[in-house]
mmCIF file of C-alpha atoms in Angstrom:
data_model
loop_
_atom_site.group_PDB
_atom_site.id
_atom_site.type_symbol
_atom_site.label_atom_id
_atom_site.label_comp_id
_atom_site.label_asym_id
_atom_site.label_seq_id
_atom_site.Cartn_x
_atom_site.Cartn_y
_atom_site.Cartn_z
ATOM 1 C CA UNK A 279 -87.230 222.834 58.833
ATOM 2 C CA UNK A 280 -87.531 219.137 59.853
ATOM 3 C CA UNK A 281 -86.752 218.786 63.930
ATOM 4 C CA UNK A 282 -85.972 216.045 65.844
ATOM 5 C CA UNK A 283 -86.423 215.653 69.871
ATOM 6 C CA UNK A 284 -82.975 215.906 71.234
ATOM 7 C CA UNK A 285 -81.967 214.588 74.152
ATOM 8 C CA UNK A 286 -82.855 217.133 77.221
ATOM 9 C CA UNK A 287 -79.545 216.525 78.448
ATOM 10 C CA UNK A 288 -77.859 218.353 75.951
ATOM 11 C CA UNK A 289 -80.141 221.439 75.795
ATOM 12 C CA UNK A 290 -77.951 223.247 78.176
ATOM 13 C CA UNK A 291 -75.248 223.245 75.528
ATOM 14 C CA UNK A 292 -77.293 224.862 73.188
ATOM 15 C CA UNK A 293 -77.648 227.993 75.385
ATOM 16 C CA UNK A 294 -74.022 228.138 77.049
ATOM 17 C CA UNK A 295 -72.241 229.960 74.328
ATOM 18 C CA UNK A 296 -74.676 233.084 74.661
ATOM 19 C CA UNK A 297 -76.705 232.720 71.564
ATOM 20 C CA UNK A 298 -79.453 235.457 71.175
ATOM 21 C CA UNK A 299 -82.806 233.803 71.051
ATOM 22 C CA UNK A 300 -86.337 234.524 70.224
ATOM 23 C CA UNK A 301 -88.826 234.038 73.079
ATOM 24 C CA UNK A 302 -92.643 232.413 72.402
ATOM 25 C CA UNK A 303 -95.520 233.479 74.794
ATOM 26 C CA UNK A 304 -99.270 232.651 74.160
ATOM 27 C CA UNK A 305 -102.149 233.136 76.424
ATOM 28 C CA UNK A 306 -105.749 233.542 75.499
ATOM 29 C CA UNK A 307 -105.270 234.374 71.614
ATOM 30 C CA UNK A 308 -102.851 236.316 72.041
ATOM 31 C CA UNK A 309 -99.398 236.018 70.862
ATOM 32 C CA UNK A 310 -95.700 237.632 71.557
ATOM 33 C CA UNK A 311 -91.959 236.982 70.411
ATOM 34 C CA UNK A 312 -89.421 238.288 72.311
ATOM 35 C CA UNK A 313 -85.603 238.829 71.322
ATOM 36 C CA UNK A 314 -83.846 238.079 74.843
ATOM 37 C CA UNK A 315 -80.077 237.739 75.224
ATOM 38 C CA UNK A 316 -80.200 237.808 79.321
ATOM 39 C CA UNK A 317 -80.555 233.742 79.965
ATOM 40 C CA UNK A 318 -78.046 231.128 81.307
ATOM 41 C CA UNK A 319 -78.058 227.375 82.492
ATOM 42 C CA UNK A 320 -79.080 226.749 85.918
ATOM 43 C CA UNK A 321 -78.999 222.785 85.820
ATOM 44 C CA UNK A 322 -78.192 219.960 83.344
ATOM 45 C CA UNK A 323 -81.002 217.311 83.608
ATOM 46 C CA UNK A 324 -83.876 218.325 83.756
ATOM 47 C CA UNK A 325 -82.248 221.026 82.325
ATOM 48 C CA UNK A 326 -83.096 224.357 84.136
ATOM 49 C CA UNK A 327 -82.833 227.533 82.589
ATOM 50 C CA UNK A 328 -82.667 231.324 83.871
ATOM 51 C CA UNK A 329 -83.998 234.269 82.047
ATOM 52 C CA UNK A 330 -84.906 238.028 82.892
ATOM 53 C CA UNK A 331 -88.085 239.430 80.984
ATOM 54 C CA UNK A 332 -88.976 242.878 81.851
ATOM 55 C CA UNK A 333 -92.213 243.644 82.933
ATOM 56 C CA UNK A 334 -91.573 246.343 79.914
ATOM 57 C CA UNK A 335 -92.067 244.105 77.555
ATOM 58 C CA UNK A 336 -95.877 242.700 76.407
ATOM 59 C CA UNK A 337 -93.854 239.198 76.585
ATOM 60 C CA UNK A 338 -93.965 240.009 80.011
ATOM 61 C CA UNK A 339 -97.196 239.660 80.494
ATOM 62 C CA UNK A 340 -97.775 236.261 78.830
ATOM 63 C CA UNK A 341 -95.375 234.824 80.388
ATOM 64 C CA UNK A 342 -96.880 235.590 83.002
ATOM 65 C CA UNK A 343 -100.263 234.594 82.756
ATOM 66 C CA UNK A 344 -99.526 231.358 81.035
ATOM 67 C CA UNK A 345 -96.592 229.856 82.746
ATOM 68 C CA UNK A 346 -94.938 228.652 79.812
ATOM 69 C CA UNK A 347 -92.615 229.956 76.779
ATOM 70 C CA UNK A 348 -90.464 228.317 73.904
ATOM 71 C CA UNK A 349 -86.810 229.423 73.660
ATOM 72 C CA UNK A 350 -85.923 229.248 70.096
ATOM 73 C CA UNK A 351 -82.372 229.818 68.777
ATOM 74 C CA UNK A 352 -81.954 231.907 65.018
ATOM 75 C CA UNK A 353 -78.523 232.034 63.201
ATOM 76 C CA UNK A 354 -77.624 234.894 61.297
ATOM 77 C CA UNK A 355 -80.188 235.054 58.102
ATOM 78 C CA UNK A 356 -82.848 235.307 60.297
ATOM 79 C CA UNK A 357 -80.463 238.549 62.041
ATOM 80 C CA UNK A 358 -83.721 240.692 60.762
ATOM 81 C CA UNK A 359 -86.076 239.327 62.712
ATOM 82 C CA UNK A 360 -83.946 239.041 65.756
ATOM 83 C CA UNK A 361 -83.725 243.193 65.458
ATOM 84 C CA UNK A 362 -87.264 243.650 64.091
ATOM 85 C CA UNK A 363 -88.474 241.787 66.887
ATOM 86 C CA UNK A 364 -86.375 243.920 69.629
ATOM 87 C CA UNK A 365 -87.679 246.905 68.107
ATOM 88 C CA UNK A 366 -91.082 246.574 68.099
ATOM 89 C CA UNK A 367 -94.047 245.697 71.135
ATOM 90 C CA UNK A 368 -96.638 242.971 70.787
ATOM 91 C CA UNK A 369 -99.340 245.253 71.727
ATOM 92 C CA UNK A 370 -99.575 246.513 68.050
ATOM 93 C CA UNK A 371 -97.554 244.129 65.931
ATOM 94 C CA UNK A 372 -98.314 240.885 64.676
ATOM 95 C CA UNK A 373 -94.160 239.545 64.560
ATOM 96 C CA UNK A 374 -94.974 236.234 63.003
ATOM 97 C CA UNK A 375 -96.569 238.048 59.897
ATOM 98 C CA UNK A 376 -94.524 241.500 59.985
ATOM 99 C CA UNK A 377 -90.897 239.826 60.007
ATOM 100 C CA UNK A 378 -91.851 236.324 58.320
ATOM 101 C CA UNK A 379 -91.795 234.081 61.027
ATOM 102 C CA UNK A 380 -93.473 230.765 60.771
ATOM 103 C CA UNK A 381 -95.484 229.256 63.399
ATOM 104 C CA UNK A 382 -95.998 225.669 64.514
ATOM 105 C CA UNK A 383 -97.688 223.956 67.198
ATOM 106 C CA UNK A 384 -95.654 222.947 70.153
ATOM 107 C CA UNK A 385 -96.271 219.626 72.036
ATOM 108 C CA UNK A 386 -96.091 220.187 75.599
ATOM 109 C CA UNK A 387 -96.724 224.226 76.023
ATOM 110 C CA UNK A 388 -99.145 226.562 74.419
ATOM 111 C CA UNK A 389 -96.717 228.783 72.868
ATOM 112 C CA UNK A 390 -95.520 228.231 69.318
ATOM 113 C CA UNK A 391 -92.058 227.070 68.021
ATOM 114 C CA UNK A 392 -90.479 229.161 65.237
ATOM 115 C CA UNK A 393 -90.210 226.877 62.345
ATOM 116 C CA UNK A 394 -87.138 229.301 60.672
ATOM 117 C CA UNK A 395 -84.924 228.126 64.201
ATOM 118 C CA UNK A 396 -82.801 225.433 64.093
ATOM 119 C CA UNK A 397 -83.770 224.863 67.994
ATOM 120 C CA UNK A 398 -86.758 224.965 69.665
ATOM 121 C CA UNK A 399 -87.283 224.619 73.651
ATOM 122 C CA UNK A 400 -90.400 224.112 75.247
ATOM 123 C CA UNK A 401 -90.115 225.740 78.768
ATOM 124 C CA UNK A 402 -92.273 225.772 82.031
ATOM 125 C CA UNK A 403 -92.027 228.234 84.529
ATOM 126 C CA UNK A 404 -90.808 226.373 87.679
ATOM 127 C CA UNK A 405 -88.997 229.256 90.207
ATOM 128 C CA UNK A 406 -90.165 233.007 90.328
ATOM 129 C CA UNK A 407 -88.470 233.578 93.491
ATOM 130 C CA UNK A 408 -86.265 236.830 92.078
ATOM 131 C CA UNK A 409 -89.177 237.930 89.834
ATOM 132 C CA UNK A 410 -90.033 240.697 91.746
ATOM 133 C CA UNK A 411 -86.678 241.763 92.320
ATOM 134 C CA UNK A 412 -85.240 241.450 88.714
ATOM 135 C CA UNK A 413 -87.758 239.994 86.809
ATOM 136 C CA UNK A 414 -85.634 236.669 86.453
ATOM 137 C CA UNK A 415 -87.698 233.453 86.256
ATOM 138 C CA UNK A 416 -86.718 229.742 86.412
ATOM 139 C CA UNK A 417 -87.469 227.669 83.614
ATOM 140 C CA UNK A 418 -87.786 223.959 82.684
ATOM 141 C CA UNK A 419 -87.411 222.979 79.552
ATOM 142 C CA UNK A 420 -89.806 219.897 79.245
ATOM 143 C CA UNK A 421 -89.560 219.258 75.596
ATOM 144 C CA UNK A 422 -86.607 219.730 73.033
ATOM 145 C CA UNK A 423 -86.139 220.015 69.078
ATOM 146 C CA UNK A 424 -83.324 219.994 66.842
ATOM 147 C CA UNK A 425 -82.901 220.178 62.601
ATOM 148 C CA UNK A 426 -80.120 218.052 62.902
ATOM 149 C CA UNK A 427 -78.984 219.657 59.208
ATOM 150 C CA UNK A 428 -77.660 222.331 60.757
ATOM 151 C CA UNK A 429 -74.215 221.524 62.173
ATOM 152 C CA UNK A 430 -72.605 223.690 62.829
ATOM 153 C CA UNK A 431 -75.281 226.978 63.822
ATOM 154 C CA UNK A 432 -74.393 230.814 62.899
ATOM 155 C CA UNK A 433 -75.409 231.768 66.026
ATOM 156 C CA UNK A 434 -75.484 235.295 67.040
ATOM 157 C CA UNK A 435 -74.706 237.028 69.986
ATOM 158 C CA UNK A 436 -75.551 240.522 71.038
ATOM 159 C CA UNK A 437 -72.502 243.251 72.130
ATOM 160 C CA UNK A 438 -75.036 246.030 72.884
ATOM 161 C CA UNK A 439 -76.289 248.401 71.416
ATOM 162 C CA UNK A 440 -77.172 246.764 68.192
ATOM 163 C CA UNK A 441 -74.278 244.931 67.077
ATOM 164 C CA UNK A 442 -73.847 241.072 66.924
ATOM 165 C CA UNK A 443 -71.164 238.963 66.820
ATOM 166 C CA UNK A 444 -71.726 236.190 64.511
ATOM 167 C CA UNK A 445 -70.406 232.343 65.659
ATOM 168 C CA UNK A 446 -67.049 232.041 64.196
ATOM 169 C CA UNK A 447 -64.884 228.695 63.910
ATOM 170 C CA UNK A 448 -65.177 225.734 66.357
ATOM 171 C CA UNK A 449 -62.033 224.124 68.619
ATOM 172 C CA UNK A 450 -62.522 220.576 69.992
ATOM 173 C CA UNK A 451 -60.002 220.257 73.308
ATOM 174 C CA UNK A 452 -59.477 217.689 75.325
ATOM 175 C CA UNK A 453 -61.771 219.318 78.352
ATOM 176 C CA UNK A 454 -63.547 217.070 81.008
ATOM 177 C CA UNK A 455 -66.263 219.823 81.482
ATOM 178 C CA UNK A 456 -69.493 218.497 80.089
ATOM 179 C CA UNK B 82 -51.952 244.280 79.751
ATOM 180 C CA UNK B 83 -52.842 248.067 80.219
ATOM 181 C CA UNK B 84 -55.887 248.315 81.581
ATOM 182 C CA UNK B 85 -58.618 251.028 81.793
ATOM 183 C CA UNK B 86 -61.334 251.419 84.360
ATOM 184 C CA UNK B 87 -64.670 250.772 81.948
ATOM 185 C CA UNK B 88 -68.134 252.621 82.804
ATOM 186 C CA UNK B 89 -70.175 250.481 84.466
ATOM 187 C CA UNK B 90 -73.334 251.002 82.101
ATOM 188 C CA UNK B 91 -70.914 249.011 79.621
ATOM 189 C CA UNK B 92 -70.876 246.063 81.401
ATOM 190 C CA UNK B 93 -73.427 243.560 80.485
ATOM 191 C CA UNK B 94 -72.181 244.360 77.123
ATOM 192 C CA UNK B 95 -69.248 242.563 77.759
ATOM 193 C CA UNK B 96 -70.798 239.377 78.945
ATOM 194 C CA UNK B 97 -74.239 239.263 77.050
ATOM 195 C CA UNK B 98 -72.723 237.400 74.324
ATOM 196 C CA UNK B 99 -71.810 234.364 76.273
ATOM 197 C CA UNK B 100 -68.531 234.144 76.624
ATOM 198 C CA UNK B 101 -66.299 231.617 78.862
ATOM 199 C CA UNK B 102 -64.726 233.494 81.703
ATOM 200 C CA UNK B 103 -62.287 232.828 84.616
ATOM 201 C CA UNK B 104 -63.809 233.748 88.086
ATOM 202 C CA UNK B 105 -61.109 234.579 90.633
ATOM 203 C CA UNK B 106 -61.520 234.129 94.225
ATOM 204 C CA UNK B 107 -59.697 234.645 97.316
ATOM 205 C CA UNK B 108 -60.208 233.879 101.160
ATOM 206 C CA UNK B 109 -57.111 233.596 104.183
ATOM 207 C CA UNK B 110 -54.280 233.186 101.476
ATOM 208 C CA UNK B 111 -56.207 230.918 99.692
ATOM 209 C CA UNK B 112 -56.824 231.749 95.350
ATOM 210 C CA UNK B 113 -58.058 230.099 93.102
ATOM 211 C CA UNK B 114 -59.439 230.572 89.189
ATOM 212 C CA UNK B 115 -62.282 228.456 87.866
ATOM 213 C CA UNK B 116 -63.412 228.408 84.386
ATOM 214 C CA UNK B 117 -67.456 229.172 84.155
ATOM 215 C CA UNK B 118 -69.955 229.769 81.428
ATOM 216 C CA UNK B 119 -72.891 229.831 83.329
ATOM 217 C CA UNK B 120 -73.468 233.942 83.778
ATOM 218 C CA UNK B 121 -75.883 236.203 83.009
ATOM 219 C CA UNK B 122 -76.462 239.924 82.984
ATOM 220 C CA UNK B 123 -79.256 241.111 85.294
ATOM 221 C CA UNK B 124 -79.740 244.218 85.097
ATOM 222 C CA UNK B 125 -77.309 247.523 83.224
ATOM 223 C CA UNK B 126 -76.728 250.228 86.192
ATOM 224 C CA UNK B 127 -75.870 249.159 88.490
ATOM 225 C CA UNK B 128 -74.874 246.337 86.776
ATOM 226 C CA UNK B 129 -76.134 242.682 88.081
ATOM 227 C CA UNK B 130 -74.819 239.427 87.259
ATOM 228 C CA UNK B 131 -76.522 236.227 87.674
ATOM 229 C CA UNK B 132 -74.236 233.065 88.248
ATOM 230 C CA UNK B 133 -73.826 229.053 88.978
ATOM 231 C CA UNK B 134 -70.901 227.954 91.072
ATOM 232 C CA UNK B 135 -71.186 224.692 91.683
ATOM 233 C CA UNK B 136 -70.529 223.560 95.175
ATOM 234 C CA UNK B 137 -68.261 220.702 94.232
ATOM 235 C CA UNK B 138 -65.825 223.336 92.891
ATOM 236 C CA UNK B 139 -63.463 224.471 95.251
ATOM 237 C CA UNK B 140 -64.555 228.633 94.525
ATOM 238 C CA UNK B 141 -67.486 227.707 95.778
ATOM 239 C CA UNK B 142 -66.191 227.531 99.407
ATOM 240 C CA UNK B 143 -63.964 230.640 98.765
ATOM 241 C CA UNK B 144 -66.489 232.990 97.162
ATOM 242 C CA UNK B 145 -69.558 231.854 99.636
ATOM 243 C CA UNK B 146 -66.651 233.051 102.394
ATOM 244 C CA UNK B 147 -65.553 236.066 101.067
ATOM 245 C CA UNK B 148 -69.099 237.610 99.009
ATOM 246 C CA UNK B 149 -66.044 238.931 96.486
ATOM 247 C CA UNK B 150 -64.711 237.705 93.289
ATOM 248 C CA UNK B 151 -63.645 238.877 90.117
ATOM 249 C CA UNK B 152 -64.898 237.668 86.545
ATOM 250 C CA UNK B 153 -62.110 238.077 83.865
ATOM 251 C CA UNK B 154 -62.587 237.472 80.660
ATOM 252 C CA UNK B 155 -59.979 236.265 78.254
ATOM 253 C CA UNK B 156 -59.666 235.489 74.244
ATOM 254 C CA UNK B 157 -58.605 232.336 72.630
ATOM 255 C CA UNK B 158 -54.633 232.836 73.411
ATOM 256 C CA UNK B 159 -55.510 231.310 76.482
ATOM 257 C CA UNK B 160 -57.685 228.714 75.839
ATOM 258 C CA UNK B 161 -55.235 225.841 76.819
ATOM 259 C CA UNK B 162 -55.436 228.171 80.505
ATOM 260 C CA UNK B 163 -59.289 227.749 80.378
ATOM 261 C CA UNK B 164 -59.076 224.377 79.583
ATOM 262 C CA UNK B 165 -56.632 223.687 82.781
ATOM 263 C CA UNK B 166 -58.118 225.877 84.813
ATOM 264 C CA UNK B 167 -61.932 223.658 83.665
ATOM 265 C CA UNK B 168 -60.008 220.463 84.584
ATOM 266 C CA UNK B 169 -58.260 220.838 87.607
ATOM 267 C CA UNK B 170 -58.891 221.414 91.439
ATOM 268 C CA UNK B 171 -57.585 224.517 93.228
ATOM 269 C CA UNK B 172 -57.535 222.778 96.274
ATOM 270 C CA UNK B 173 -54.057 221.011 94.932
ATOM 271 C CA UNK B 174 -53.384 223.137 92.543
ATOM 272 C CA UNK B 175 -51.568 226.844 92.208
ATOM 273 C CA UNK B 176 -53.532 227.519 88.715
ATOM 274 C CA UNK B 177 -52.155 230.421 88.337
ATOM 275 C CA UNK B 178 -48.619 229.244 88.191
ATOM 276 C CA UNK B 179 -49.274 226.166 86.501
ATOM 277 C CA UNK B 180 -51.419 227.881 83.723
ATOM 278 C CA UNK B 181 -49.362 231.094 83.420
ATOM 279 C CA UNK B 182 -51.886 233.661 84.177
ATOM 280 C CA UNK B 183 -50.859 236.707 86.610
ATOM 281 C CA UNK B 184 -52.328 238.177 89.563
ATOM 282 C CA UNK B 185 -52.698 241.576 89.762
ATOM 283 C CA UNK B 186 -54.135 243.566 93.024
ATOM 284 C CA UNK B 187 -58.345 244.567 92.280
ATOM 285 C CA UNK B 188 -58.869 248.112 93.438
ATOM 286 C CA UNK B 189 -62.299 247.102 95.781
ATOM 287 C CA UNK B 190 -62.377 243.470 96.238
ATOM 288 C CA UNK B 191 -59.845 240.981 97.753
ATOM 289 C CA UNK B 192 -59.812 238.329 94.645
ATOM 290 C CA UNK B 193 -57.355 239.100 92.035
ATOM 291 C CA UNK B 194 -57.453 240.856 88.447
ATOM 292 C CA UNK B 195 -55.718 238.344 86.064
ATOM 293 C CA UNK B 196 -53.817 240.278 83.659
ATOM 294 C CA UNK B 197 -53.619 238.241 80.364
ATOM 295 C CA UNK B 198 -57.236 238.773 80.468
ATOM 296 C CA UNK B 199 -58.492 241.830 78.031
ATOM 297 C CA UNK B 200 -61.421 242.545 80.501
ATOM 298 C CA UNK B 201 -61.811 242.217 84.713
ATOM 299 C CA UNK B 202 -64.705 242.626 86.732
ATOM 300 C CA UNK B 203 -64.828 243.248 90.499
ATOM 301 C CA UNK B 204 -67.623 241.758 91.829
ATOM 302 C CA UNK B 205 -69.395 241.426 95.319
ATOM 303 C CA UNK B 206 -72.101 239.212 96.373
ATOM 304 C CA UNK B 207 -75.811 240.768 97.134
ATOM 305 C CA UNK B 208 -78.161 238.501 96.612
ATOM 306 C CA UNK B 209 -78.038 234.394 97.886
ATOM 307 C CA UNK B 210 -81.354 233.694 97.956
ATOM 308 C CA UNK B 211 -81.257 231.034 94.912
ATOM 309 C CA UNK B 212 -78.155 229.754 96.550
ATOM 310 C CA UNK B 213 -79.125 226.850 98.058
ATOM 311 C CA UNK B 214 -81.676 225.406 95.199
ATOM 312 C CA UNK B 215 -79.357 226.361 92.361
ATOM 313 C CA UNK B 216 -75.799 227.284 93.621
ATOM 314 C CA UNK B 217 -76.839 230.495 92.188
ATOM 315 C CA UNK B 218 -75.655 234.331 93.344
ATOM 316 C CA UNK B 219 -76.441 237.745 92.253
ATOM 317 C CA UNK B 220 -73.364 239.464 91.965
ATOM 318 C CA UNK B 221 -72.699 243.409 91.851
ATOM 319 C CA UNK B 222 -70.266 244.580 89.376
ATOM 320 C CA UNK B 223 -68.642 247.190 91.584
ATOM 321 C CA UNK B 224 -65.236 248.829 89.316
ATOM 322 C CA UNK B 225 -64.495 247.243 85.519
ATOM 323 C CA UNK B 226 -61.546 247.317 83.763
ATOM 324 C CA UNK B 227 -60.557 246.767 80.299
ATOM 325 C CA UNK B 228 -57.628 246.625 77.766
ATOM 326 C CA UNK B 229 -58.704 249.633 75.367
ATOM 327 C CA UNK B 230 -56.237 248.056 72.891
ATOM 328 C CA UNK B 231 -58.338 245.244 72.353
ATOM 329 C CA UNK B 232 -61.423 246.213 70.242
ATOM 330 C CA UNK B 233 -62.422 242.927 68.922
ATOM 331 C CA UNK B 234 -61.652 240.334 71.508
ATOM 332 C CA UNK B 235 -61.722 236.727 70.369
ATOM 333 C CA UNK B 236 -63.851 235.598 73.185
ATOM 334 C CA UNK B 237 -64.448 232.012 73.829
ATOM 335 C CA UNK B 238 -67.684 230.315 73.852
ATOM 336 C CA UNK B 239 -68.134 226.599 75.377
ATOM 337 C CA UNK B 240 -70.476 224.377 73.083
ATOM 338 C CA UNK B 241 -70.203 221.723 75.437
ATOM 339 C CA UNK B 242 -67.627 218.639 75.764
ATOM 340 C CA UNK B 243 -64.674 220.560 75.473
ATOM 341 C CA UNK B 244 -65.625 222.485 72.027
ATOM 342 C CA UNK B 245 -65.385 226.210 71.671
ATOM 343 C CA UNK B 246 -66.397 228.650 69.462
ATOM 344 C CA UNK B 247 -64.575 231.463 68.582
ATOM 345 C CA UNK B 248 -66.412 234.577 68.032
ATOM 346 C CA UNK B 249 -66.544 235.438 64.293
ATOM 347 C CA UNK B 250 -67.466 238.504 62.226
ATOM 348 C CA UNK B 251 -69.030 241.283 63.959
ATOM 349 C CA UNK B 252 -72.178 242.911 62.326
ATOM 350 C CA UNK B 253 -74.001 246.637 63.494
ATOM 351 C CA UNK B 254 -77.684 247.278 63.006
ATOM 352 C CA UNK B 255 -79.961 250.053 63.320
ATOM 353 C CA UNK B 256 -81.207 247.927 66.384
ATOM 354 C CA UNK B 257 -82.389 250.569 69.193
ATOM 355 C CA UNK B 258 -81.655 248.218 71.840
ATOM 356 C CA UNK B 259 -79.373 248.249 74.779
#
């Protein structure tokens, strides 16, 4: 996909309707992708954004150690990869080659951007206040990109226990609310 | 609406996929609905629930007051209500009677249910300690209630600037999580 930067001030609408998204962690060689559906907007600019990572999950650990992650948003033919990925651990899977996710270098963090997303955001860990408690971190997202093909995104958005709802049609109102 | 009390251990199914909801609060005779998208799930039993209220918004005040308040969730019959209730102030106005939405008693917090929502959650307050950075609370989902009737709700999802998406086509997978 060709991306674009887009604006950081309108990253925050990107994750307010509840998209699932895949999560990118690197840290010495090592290499992780998360599906995570438990994140929300904490800020507009710089946009702040809060997620909980269990220290279950090998992600975990990267995160961790690192500081840093990419949040990148699927739609539905990459659906998958979003459950392959949920399904399986980074300690013995390589999820970039097993469920045909590309990788590409990102510009301000060390983990990769998934080239089959129409979104990718470049996050720094900036508040782990409640990480202990809940394993809920603060992140910054310091760098945004966009394929500006896709318009209108398939989205999807978990209901538990395996089943997705997939973005249906779009209303424009007349709402103040940025 | 008939309502059903819902197990708790189904609740962050409910809000996982990102859907606008309408956060009652009351304090002293004072009630008012504001429309938020900025919620997360935090953890399944008891069920946690990360959230921004902004303290230019009138709930604010009432919630920080009270530690109660109950997220309702409603379908896109009532998106010129969450559109209203987005765009105005409840310190001059009765939302509830200029929007058409009705009260109903909660069983364990003060705030009230609104029934024209398919889904109500009684909340309480328990954790403030990103309030101050972030306007951000940890909220306990203490009773849930939902509409049995209503098996595929046509939840609401704010893209930002007044545009919604409607949730679409649902789709099950062999996915083993949560």
């Amino acid at each position: 996909m060709v991306k674009r930067p887009l604006p950081l001030s309108k990253v925050h609408a990107l994750l307010e309707p509840g998209p699932v998204v895949l999560l990118t962690t690197a840290h010495r060689g090592r290499v992780d992708v998360m599906t995570m559906s438990w994140h929300v907007p904490m800020e507009f600019e710089p946009p702040l954004v809060g997620c909980v990572v269990s220290d279950r999950d090998f992600s975990h650990g990267l995160l961790k150690a690192s500081g840093e992650c990419v949040i990148n948003i699927p739609t539905k033919d990459l659906l998958d990869a979003v459950v392959g990925c949920g399904n399986t651990s980074g300690r013995d899977t390589d999820k970039f080659a097993r469920f045909g996710l590309t990788p590409r270098p990102a510009s301000m963090v060390g983990a990769p951007l998934i080239d089959e997303c129409f979104a990718n955001l470049e996050c720094r860990v900036v508040d782990k206040r409640l990480a202990k408690a809940y394993c809920f971190l603060v992140l910054e997202v310091v760098k945004a990109w966009r394929d500006p093909a896709v318009k209108r995104p398939s989205t999807l958005h978990h209901e538990g226990s395996g089943t997705f709802m997939v973005a249906g049609e779009r209303v424009v109102t007349r709402s103040r609310m940025p």
